[in-house]
Structures are given as C-alpha cells and as structure tokens.
Amino acid sequence: MTSDPDIPADFATILTEDSDTGGAAVPPITQTSLFTFDSVDAMEAAFRAPERNPIYTRGMNPTVRAFEKKLAAIERAEDARGFASGMGAISATLLGLLHAGDRVVCVNNVYPDAYRLMTGLMARMGVETVFVDGTDIAAVQGAVKGAKLLYLESPTSMTFDVLDLPSLAAIARAAGAISVIDNSWASPAFQRPIEHGVDLVLHSASKYLSGHSDTVAGVVCGRADLIAQINRVAYPSLGAKLSPFDAWLLIRGMRTLPLRMRQHHCSGLEVATRLAGHPAVSEMRHPGVGGTLDGSTLSGWSSLFAFRMQSPKAARRFCDALRLVRLGVSWGGHESLAFPTQLGLIQPGLTNSFHAFGVSDDMVRLHVGLEDVEDIWRDIEHALEISEAPGEA
Ligand SMILES: *Cc1c(COP(=O)(O)O)cnc(C)c1O
C-alpha cells in the first residue's frame, strides 16, 4: 500500500538553477513599477508585445517571469501566468475564456471559493455552471455536450475523491470544451495533468508551491494560446498581478518542492493510516488509505486529508485539544494544521454545496506538516483521547 512517491528527476535542477542573474547566486527582486526606454523605437518595439516585454509591472516583471517559467517547466506547460492569489488565477481564467451564454461543467467538491465564483459572479455575468459527480464518467460525458469549459479538481476538496483525468480530458476534447484543473493538492511533483491531455492547470501557489505559509499567490499554465487569451483580460482589465517579492519567495520555496513533497507523502500517509485504525475515527478520506498509486495519474500523496469523527462535538473537542497541530485555514506549508469542516458550513453561499456534496459537520481536515511525525502523532493521539468524552454521542 505504501508505494514510494515518484518525482521527475529534472525537477531538482529546474528548481535550483537560475539564468540571467548577472552572477548572483540568487536572482534579484526587480522591485520596480515601470521600465524606461532610450528611444521611441525601443519603446515601440516593447509595445508590440506588452505582456512579454518589461514596460509596467502589472503586465510583465522579470522576477515574476522567472517564477512563471519555472512553473511552466515543471508542469510541462507551454506558458504560465502568475497572479496575486489562487482565486486571482481562477477568476482571470474564467473571465478570460467565458462569455455570457456559455455553460461550464464543474465537478462536485471544488475549492469552496471557486464554487462561489461560479454560482455567484459568473452566474450574474450570464455564465451557467452545471455540477456533476466527477467520478461518474457517463454523467460528465452527458453534461459536457455543448459546454465551453470543463472544470476539474483531483483529488476533490474536502472529500478527496480521485478523478480519472485521461478520460475526463478526452471527453472534454471530443466535446470541444476547454479542460481546466486545479492541481494545488498534488502539486506538479505528484501530478502533471497536461501530460494526460488537460488544457490548463491552476494552482493556489499559497499552498505547496510556496511551502512556507508566507505568500498568497496563484498561477495558471498550459496552452500558450489560452494563456494569451487570459492575459488579454488579466493584464489590462483585472490587474491581479503577482508581486515581484512574492514571486521571489515562490522561487525560493519551490527549490525544496521535491524534498518537501516526499516528506509530506510519507508523514501524511503514516498519520492517516494510524488515524484510520483509531476507534474515534469513523471514516478516513485520504486517497492513499485503501487506495494505490498504481495506474493513477498521481505519483505520490500530499498530506492534506479529512476524516469523520463520532459527532460534530467530538470533532470540535479534538480540534480544541490539539497543541502542536494549530487550527487554521489553508495548508501546504511547513506546519501541521487542522480545520473543523463545521466552520465551512457557516460561510454564506456554501451550506448547500457542502451538504449536497457529502461534506458533513463531524469532519476534520488535517494538513500534516514537516514536524517530526512522532511528535505530530503524540499530539493527535492525546487530542483523540480527549475527544471521546464519556457518556456523549
Ligand atoms: C487555497 C485554494 C485556492 C485559492 O487560493 P488562494 O491563493 O487562497 O486564493 C484554490 N484552490 C484550492 C484547491 C485551494 O486550496
């Protein structure tokens, strides 16, 4: 069951090597809003391709470009575009590609704010979204006829269902729909959807790509023509650019992506396996507990998963009793984090989707960080004991 994680060998060099740094071991942060020119001719030449020449940092900045190129290389993408957040990347992608009257097919249990974007703003703009069970290939095939875009996430948020990416990408292609996937959970270390026929890959770079919980950033990568189409809306109209300093932090954080992901794989699976065998846990949702990497598009498990406890109160007591594992949103950093899903249910616009898609209020989502795995387990085991209050369901 514990298959070793497999990460392409070239990642290590792509992520540690930098070019055009003028000899500096670390690339500079080009912290400037604008770039100047010596002549109108030179300025005109730059204006011929404003997204690719340094003119103004909202459109292009060398530090941001260095991050985009590294990310494109490890996702095996033609091009990439960085954003101020994962949601900045998601909203720019949808607003860049869709028009009023278009239909989107989206799998159940995507990132909650992506769900709210589709059911809120995009609906208001005249773009309809249909939600389907992504594990039901026939249902997706039926729904995607005449749709403009198929929106995927695998494993899915909160429930961690693994989808069949090659089949879903082929179905979208046959229907003439653009396929888009949020690949934040696996990171390119463990899943490269473009190799399986997906057109565009999104990331919240705030998670594993950054790896240190010190940056909020996003990126979309994939077919150059689609990135250019997104750019035509993102640069002039939306403006949610990635800052040079955040790009620099991402370049730094990504140097250790392969090392961190190997550790997350091992520690996450170890903690999940122990939790699954504990009487206080009624259901485990980690794709590697009872699942296999054989024949999967995943080559490793990351360390974000969820489990159900006896009751919402038990989940609450468990979370309150944790000490080393902190309570917090987000994930993908060095630190272990727990999130009681009952708090997701009190956010406006999500209650229906959470209940309809199988997220219950007795769940805890856990991110296993890079602390010593026995220290993490001691903290969790102690909290599990406290969660089992006598005489209460
Ligand atoms: C966090 C997250 C996002 C949103 O990213 P931000 O950087 O917070 O805007 C998108 N998708 C997934 C799966 C996420 O976990």
GROMACS .gro file of N, CA and C and ligand atoms in nm, residues 85-87 90 111 153 157 182 184 204 206-207 216-217 331, ligand 1:
model
   60
   85SER      N    1  -0.318   3.578  -0.622
   85SER     CA    2  -0.372   3.470  -0.537
   85SER      C    3  -0.422   3.359  -0.628
   86GLY      N    4  -0.451   3.245  -0.568
   86GLY     CA    5  -0.513   3.136  -0.644
   86GLY      C    6  -0.646   3.181  -0.702
   87MET      N    7  -0.725   3.253  -0.623
   87MET     CA    8  -0.854   3.299  -0.674
   87MET      C    9  -0.835   3.402  -0.786
   90ILE      N   10  -0.790   3.186  -1.083
   90ILE     CA   11  -0.915   3.118  -1.121
   90ILE      C   12  -1.011   3.218  -1.186
  111TYR      N   13  -1.278   2.370  -0.478
  111TYR     CA   14  -1.245   2.467  -0.374
  111TYR      C   15  -1.366   2.559  -0.351
  153GLU      N   16  -1.103   1.925  -1.038
  153GLU     CA   17  -1.009   1.927  -0.927
  153GLU      C   18  -0.992   1.781  -0.887
  157SER      N   19  -1.175   1.879  -0.326
  157SER     CA   20  -1.163   1.945  -0.196
  157SER      C   21  -1.251   1.875  -0.093
  182ASP      N   22  -0.767   2.239  -1.117
  182ASP     CA   23  -0.698   2.295  -1.001
  182ASP      C   24  -0.610   2.183  -0.944
  184SER      N   25  -0.366   2.212  -0.709
  184SER     CA   26  -0.296   2.259  -0.588
  184SER      C   27  -0.261   2.143  -0.494
  204SER      N   28  -0.328   2.732  -0.649
  204SER     CA   29  -0.306   2.826  -0.542
  204SER      C   30  -0.159   2.805  -0.504
  206SER      N   31  -0.011   2.959  -0.296
  206SER     CA   32  -0.003   2.982  -0.150
  206SER      C   33   0.021   2.852  -0.075
  207LYS      N   34  -0.003   2.737  -0.137
  207LYS     CA   35   0.000   2.608  -0.069
  207LYS      C   36   0.137   2.542  -0.087
  216VAL      N   37   0.073   3.464  -0.046
  216VAL     CA   38  -0.053   3.433  -0.114
  216VAL      C   39  -0.031   3.461  -0.262
  217ALA      N   40  -0.048   3.360  -0.346
  217ALA     CA   41  -0.020   3.376  -0.488
  217ALA      C   42  -0.092   3.268  -0.567
  331TRP      N   43  -0.312   2.548   0.389
  331TRP     CA   44  -0.233   2.427   0.407
  331TRP      C   45  -0.115   2.433   0.310
  394LIG     C1   46  -0.646   2.781  -0.131
  394LIG     C2   47  -0.700   2.722  -0.255
  394LIG     C3   48  -0.739   2.803  -0.362
  394LIG     C4   49  -0.739   2.952  -0.354
  394LIG     O1   50  -0.611   3.004  -0.350
  394LIG     P1   51  -0.573   3.143  -0.279
  394LIG     O2   52  -0.428   3.154  -0.304
  394LIG     O3   53  -0.609   3.130  -0.136
  394LIG     O4   54  -0.653   3.247  -0.346
  394LIG     C5   55  -0.778   2.740  -0.479
  394LIG     N1   56  -0.786   2.606  -0.487
  394LIG     C6   57  -0.753   2.526  -0.385
  394LIG     C7   58  -0.765   2.379  -0.400
  394LIG     C8   59  -0.711   2.581  -0.266
  394LIG     O5   60  -0.681   2.503  -0.163
   0.00000   0.00000   0.00000
